[in-house]
XYZ file of C-alpha atoms in Angstrom:
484
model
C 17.159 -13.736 -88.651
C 13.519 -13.944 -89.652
C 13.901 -18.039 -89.447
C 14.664 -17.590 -86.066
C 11.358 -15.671 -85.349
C 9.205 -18.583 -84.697
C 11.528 -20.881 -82.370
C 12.299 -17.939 -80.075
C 8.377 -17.139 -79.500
C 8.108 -21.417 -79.006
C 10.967 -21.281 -76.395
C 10.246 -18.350 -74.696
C 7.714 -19.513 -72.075
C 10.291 -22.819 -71.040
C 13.374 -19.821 -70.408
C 13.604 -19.076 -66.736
C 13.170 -15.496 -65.439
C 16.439 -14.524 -63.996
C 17.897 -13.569 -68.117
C 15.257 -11.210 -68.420
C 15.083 -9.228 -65.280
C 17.931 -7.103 -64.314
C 20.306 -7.910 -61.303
C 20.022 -4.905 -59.376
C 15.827 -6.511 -59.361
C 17.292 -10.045 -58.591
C 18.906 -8.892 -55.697
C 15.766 -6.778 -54.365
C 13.425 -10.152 -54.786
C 16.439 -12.375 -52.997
C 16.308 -9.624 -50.234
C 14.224 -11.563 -47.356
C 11.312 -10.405 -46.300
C 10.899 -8.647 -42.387
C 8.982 -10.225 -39.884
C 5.652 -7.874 -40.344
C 5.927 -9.007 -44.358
C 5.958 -12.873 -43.596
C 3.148 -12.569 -40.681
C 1.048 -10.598 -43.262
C 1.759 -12.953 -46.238
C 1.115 -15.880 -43.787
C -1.932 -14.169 -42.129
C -3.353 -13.497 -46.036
C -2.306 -17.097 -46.891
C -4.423 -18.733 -44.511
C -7.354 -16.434 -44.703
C -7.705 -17.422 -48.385
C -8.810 -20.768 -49.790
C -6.801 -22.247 -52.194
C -9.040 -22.115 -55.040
C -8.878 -18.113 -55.284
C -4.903 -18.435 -55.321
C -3.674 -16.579 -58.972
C -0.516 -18.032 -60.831
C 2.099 -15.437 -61.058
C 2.336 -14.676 -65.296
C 4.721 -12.172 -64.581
C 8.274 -11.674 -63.350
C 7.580 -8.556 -61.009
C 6.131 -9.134 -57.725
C 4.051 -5.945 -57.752
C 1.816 -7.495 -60.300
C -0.432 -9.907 -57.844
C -3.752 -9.427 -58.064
C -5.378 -9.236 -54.214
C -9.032 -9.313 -54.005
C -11.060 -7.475 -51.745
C -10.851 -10.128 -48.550
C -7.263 -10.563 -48.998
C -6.549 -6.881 -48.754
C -9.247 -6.746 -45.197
C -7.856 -9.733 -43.911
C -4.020 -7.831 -44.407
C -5.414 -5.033 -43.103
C -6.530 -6.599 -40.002
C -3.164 -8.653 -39.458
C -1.393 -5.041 -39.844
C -3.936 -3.919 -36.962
C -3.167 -6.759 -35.127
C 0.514 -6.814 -35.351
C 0.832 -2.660 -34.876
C -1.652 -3.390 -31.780
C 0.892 -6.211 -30.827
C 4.038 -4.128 -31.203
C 2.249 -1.010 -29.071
C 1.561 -3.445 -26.264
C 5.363 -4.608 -25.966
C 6.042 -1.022 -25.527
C 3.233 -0.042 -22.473
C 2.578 -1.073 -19.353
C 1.028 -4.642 -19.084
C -2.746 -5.226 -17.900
C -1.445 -7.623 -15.211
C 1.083 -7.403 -12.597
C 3.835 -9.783 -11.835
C 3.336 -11.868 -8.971
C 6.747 -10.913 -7.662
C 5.367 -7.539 -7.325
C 2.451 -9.022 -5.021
C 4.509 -10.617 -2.921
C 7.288 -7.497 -2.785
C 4.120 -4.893 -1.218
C 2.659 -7.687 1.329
C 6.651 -7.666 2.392
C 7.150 -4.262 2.834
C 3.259 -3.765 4.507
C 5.152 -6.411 6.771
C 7.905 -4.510 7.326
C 5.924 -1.246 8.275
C 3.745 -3.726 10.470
C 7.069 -4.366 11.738
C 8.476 -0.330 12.459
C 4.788 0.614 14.369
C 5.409 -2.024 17.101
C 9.404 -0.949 17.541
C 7.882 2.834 17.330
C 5.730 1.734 20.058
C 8.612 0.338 22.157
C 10.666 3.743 21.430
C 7.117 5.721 22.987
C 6.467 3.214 25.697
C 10.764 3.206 27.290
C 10.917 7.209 26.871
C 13.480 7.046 24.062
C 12.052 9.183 20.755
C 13.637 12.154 22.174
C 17.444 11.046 22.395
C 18.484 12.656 19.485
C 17.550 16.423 19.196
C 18.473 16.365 15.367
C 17.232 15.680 11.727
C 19.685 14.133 9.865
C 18.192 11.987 6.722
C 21.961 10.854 5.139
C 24.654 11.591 7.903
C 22.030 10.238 10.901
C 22.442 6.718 9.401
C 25.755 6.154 11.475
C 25.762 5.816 15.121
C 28.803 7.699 17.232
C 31.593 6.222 16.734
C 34.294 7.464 19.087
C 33.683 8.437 22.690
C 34.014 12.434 21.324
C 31.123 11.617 19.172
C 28.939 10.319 22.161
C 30.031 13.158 24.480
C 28.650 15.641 21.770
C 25.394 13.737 21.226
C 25.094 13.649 24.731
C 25.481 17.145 25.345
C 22.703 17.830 22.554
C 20.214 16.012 24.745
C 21.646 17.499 28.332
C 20.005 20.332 26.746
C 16.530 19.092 25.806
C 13.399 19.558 28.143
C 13.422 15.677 29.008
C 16.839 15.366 30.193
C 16.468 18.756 32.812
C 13.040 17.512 33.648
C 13.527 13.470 33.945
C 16.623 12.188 33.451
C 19.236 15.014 34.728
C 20.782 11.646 36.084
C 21.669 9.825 33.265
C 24.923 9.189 32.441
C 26.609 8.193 29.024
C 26.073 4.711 29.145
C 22.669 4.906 29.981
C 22.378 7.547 27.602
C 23.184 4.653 24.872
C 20.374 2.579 25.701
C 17.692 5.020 24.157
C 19.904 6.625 21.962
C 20.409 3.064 19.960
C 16.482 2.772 20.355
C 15.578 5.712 18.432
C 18.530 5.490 15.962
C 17.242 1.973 15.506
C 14.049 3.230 14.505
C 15.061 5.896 12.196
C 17.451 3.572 10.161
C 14.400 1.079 10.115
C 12.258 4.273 8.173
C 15.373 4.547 5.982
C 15.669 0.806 4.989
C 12.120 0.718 4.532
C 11.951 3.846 2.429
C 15.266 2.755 -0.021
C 13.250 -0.925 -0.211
C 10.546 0.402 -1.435
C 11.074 3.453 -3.390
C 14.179 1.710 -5.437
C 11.867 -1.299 -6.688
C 9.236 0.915 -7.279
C 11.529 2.425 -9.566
C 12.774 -0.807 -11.300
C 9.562 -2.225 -11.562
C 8.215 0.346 -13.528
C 10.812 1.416 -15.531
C 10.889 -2.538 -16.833
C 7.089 -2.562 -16.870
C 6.377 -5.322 -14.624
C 2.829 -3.219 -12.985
C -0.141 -1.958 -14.756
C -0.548 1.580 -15.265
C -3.266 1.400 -11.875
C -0.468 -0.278 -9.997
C 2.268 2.573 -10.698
C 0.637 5.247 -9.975
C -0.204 3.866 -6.578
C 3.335 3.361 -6.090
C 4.024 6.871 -6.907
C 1.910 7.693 -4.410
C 2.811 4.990 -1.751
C 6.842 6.549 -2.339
C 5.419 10.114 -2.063
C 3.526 9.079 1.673
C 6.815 6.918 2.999
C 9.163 10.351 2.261
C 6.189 12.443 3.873
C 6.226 9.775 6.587
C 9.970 10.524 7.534
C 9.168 14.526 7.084
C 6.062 13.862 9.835
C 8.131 11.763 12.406
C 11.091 14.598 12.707
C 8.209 17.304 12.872
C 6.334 15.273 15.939
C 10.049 14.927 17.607
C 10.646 18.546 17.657
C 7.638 19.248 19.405
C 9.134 17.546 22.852
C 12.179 19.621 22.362
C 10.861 22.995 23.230
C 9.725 23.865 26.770
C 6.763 26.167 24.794
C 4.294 23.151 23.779
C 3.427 21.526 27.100
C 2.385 22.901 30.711
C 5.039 24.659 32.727
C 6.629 21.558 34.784
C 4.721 18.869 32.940
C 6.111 16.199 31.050
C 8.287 16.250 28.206
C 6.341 14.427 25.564
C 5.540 15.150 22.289
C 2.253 17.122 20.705
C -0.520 14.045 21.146
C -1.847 15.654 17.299
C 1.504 15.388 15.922
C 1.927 11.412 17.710
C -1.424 10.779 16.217
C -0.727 12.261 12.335
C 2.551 9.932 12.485
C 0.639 7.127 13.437
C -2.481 7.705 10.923
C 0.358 8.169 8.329
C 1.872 4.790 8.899
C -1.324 2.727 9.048
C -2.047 4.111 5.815
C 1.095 3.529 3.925
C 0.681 0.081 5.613
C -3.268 -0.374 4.076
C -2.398 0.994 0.815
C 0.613 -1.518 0.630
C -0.955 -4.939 1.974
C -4.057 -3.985 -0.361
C -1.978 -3.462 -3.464
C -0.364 -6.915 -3.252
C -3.786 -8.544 -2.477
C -5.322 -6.688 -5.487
C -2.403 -8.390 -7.720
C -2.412 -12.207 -6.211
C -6.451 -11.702 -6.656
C -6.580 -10.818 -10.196
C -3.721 -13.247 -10.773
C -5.772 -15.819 -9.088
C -8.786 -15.003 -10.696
C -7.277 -15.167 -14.340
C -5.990 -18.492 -13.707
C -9.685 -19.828 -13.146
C -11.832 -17.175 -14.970
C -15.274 -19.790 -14.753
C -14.884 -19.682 -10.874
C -13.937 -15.836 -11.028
C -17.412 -15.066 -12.535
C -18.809 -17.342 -10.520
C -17.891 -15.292 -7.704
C -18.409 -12.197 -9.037
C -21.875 -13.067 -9.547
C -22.004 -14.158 -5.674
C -20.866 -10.897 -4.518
C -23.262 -9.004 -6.445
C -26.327 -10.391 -4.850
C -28.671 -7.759 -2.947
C -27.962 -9.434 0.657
C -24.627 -9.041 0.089
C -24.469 -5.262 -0.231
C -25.268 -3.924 3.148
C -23.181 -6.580 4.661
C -20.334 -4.842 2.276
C -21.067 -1.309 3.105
C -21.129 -2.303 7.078
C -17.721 -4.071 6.495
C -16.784 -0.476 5.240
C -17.948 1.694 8.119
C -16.228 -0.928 10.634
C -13.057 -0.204 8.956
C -13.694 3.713 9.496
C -14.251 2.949 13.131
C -11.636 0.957 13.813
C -9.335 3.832 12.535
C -10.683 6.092 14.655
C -10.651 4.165 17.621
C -6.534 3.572 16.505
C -6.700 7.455 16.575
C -8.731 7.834 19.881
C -5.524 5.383 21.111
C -2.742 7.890 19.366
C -4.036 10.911 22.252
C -3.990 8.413 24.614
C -1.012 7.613 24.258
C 0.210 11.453 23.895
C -1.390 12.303 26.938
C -0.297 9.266 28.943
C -4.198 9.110 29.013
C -3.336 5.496 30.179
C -1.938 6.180 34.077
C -5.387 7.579 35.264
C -8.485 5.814 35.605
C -6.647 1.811 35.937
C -10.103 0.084 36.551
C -12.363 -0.961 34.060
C -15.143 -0.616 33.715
C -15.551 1.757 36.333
C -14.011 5.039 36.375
C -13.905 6.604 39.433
C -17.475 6.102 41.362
C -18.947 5.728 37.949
C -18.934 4.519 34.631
C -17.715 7.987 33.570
C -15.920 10.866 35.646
C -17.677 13.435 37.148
C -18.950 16.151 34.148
C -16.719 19.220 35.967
C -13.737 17.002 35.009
C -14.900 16.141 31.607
C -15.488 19.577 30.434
C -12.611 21.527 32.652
C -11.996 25.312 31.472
C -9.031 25.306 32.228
C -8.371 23.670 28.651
C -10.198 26.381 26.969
C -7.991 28.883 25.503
C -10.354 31.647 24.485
C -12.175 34.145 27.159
C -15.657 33.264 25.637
C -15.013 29.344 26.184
C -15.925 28.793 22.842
C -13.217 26.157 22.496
C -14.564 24.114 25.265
C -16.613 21.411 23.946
C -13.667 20.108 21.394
C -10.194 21.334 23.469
C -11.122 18.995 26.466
C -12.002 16.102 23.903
C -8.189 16.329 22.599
C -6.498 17.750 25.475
C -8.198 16.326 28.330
C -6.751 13.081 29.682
C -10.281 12.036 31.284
C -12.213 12.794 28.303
C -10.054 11.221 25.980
C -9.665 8.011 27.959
C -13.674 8.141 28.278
C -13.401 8.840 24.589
C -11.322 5.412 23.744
C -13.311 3.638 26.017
C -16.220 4.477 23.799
C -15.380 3.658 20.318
C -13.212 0.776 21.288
C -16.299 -0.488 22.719
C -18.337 0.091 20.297
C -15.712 -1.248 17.443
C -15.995 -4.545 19.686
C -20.284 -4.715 19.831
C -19.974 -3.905 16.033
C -18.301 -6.752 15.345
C -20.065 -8.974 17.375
C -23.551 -7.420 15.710
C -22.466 -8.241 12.353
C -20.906 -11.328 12.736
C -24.141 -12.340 13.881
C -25.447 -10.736 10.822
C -23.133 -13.043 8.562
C -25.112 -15.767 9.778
C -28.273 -15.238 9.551
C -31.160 -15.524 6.722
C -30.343 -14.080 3.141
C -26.480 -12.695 4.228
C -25.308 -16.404 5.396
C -26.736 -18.220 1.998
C -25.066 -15.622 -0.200
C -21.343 -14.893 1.241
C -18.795 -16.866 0.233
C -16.526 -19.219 2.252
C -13.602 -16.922 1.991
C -15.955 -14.142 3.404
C -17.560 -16.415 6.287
C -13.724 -16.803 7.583
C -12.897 -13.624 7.534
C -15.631 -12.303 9.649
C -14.660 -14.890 12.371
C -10.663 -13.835 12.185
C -12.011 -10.316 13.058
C -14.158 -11.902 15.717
C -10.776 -13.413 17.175
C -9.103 -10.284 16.540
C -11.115 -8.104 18.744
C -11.519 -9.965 21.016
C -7.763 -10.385 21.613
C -7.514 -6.467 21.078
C -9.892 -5.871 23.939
C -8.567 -8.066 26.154
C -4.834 -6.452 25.800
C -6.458 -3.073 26.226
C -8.133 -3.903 29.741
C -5.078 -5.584 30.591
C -2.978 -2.560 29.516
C -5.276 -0.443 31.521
C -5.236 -2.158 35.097
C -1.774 -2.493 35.269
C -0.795 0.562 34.842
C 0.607 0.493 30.837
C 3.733 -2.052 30.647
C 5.912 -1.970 28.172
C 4.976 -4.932 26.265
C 1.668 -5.156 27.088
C 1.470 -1.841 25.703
C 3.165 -2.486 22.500
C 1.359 -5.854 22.179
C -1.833 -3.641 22.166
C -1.055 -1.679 19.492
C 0.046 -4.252 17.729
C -3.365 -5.884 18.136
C -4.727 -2.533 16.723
C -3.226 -2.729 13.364
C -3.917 -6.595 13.384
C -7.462 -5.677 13.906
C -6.965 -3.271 10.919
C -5.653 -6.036 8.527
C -8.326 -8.436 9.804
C -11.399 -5.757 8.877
C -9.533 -5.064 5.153
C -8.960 -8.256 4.567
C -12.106 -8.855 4.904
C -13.605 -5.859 2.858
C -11.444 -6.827 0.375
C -12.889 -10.213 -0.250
C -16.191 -8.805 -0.705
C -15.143 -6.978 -3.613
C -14.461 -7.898 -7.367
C -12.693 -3.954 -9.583
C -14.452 -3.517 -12.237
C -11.121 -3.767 -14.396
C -10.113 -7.535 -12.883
C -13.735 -8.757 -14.115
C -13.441 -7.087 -17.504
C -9.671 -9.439 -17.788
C -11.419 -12.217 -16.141
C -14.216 -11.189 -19.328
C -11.990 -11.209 -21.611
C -9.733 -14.525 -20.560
C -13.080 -16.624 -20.774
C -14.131 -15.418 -23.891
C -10.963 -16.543 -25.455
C -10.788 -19.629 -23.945
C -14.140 -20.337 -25.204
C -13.897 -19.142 -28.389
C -13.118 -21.858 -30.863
C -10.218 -21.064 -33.117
């Protein structure tokens, strides 16, 4: 065999490399690779020139040399790719756009539910049904048994044996359907919203910011249901108005239920503006900072921070109009703006013991602010005029000097749609006023109050840039520019 010696070691470099390697090895190497093992071959592949590529000398595929760079620039691709694989599995830095447009619908729809609550106020109707019934309630009676029941519930209420002891059934209807109307309006609004929330979440279509604000926008429209029950049952016992008065409901609970609605109604329309903005902003990142660096000019800044404290006014004024309203603050005083023989009423009226409650009087000063119908009018009369002067005073500040050079166009509009707002606002108040509160009137005007609201947001909102939308509008720019 010796003779053969020397031809074998000849023809042992030409022999393939399948003979000499087991099969259980073959069928490891023919085994393709996973998808992290090609992007990290191909990410080391191209990192490399080919000049420092190695022939292979050997038949196992553990024996490849890697220098230093090839093992960093694997390591990074395996930080990349883990990072990759960690976002697919959290919540995304951006929000869908069907998300945007899903909160400005259902800030439409509570829009919607504050007028109609209005109209339920304004025709004497909240009170019709004298119970609390979140799953059964959703039904109307039925049968003529049912209606004779529910009718005999509210024969027994302080507003039918003060007001209406002569209503019959069918008239009985009319603002029974009003209220149930109202109530199955909260439930559709609550189910619309709460069961997206849920989806949208759970298939991680919102940032983390955006979920936990509608965690806390469901929490506030269940509280909101809890609140409206809680100021119904106040004008269904004799013990929380005047002997003989009447029937309404506590003006502190009207006012919490109101308060509660225009805030689930802010924090809605402002979530969906906060997505379409940073949507809109990504999709032009140059112009974005371009803004941004508008909005952070000195001049800018105190016309901000007014914008701010006009928004805080014009809640309180909506507030100021909630006790009104309680208090039927509206039938007294129908002249404007004269009240009485004066511009206010006589100071014996305004601060009237008999509203105090303690022997000392020391509950004077703030019971007759709340409880007094003349002092709370004069009260409303006062900030709504002073909401209107506030706007007029810095819309006139918008254009003028430093302020008008450095807001933007979008900003400039704004401040005149609150200018028209107001003004319309005002106008339905007087007009509300002098004749005597009509029904639509009435409800036009508070309509006008929450439009005022949006107006003053909207507007507050354009003056602002988060902090996280510029670092994404940072970030989008930078690898845009970045040559690859």
């Amino acid at each position: 065999m010796s003779f053969l010696t020397p031809g074998l070691r000849r023809a042992a470099p030409k022999l393939a490399a399948s003979p000499f390697v087991c099969r259980q090895c073959l069928r490891h190497q023919q085994q393709s690779p996973s998808r992290i093992l090609r992007q990290l071959r191909r990410a080391s592949t191209e990192s490399q020139p080919r000049a420092q590529a190695v022939p292979v000398r050997f038949f196992s595929a553990r024996s490849v040399p890697m220098t230093s760079a090839t093992a960093t620039s694997a390591e990074a691709a395996a930080a990349a790719a883990a990072t990759g694989s960690a976002k697919k599995r959290v919540f995304p830095e951006t929000s869908s756009k069907s998300v945007a447009y899903w909160l400005i619908g259902s800030a439409a729809s509570v829009f919607g539910i504050v007028v109609f609550g209005g109209l339920t106020r304004l025709t004497e109707s909240g009170l019709s049904i004298t119970e609390w019934k979140p799953v059964t309630g959703s039904l109307p009676p039925l049968t003529q048994e049912h209606w004779e029941a529910e009718f005999e519930k509210y024969r027994a209420s302080p507003e039918f044996k003060l007001l209406n002891s002569h209503m019959d059934v069918d008239e009985f209807k009319k603002i029974y359907y009003m209220e149930w109307t109202h109530r199955l309006w909260g439930r559709v609004i609550g189910l619309s919203f709460v069961l997206p929330a849920a989806y949208f979440v759970a298939r991680r279509r919102v940032s983390p910011r955006l979920a936990a604000h509608l965690a806390g926008i469901s929490a506030l429209v269940g509280f909101q249901g809890f609140i409206g029950w809680w100021m119904v049952k106040s004008g269904l016992k004799d013990d929380l108005f005047a002997p003989g008065s009447h029937p309404r409901v506590s003006q502190y609970r009207l006012a919490a239920h109101l308060a509660t609605a225009f805030v689930c109604y802010s924090w809605m329309l402002l979530a969906g503006l906060g997505v379409l903005r940073t949507r809109r902003m990504l999709a032009d990142p140059a112009a974005a900072l371009k803004l941004a660096a508008a909005l952070k000019s000195p001049a800018v800044a105190p016309f901000r921070r007014s914008v701010s404290a006009l928004a805080v006014l014009v809640f309180a004024t909506v507030l100021s109009g909630a006790l009104v309203a309680g208090l039927d603050a509206g039938l007294i005083y129908n002249e404007f703006p004269m009240m009485g023989l004066g511009l206010t009423p006589p100071r014996s009226e305004l601060w009237d013991r008999f509203y105090a409650r303690r022997d000392d009087a020391s509950d004077l000063w703030w019971r007759n602010m709340l409880e007094n119908p003349s002092l709370v009018q004069l009260d409303h009369r006062i900030l709504a005029t002073s909401t209107f002067c506030a706007v007029l005073a810095l819309f006139a500040y918008s254009r003028s000097g430093r302020v008008a050079a450095a807001l933007p166009k979008s900003a400039k509009k704004g401040m005149m749609g609150v200018v028209h707002l107001v003004s319309l606002q005002v106008a339905l108040g007087i007009t509300t006023l002098i004749y005597m509160v009509p029904v639509s009137v009435a409800a036009l005007h508070q309509a006008g109050s929450l439009a005022l609201l949006t107006g003053v947001l909207v507007l507050g909102h354009r003056l602002r840039v988060p902090k996280s939308t510029l670092a994404q509008v940072q970030m989008k720019l930078a690898s845009t520019t970045t040559p690859r």
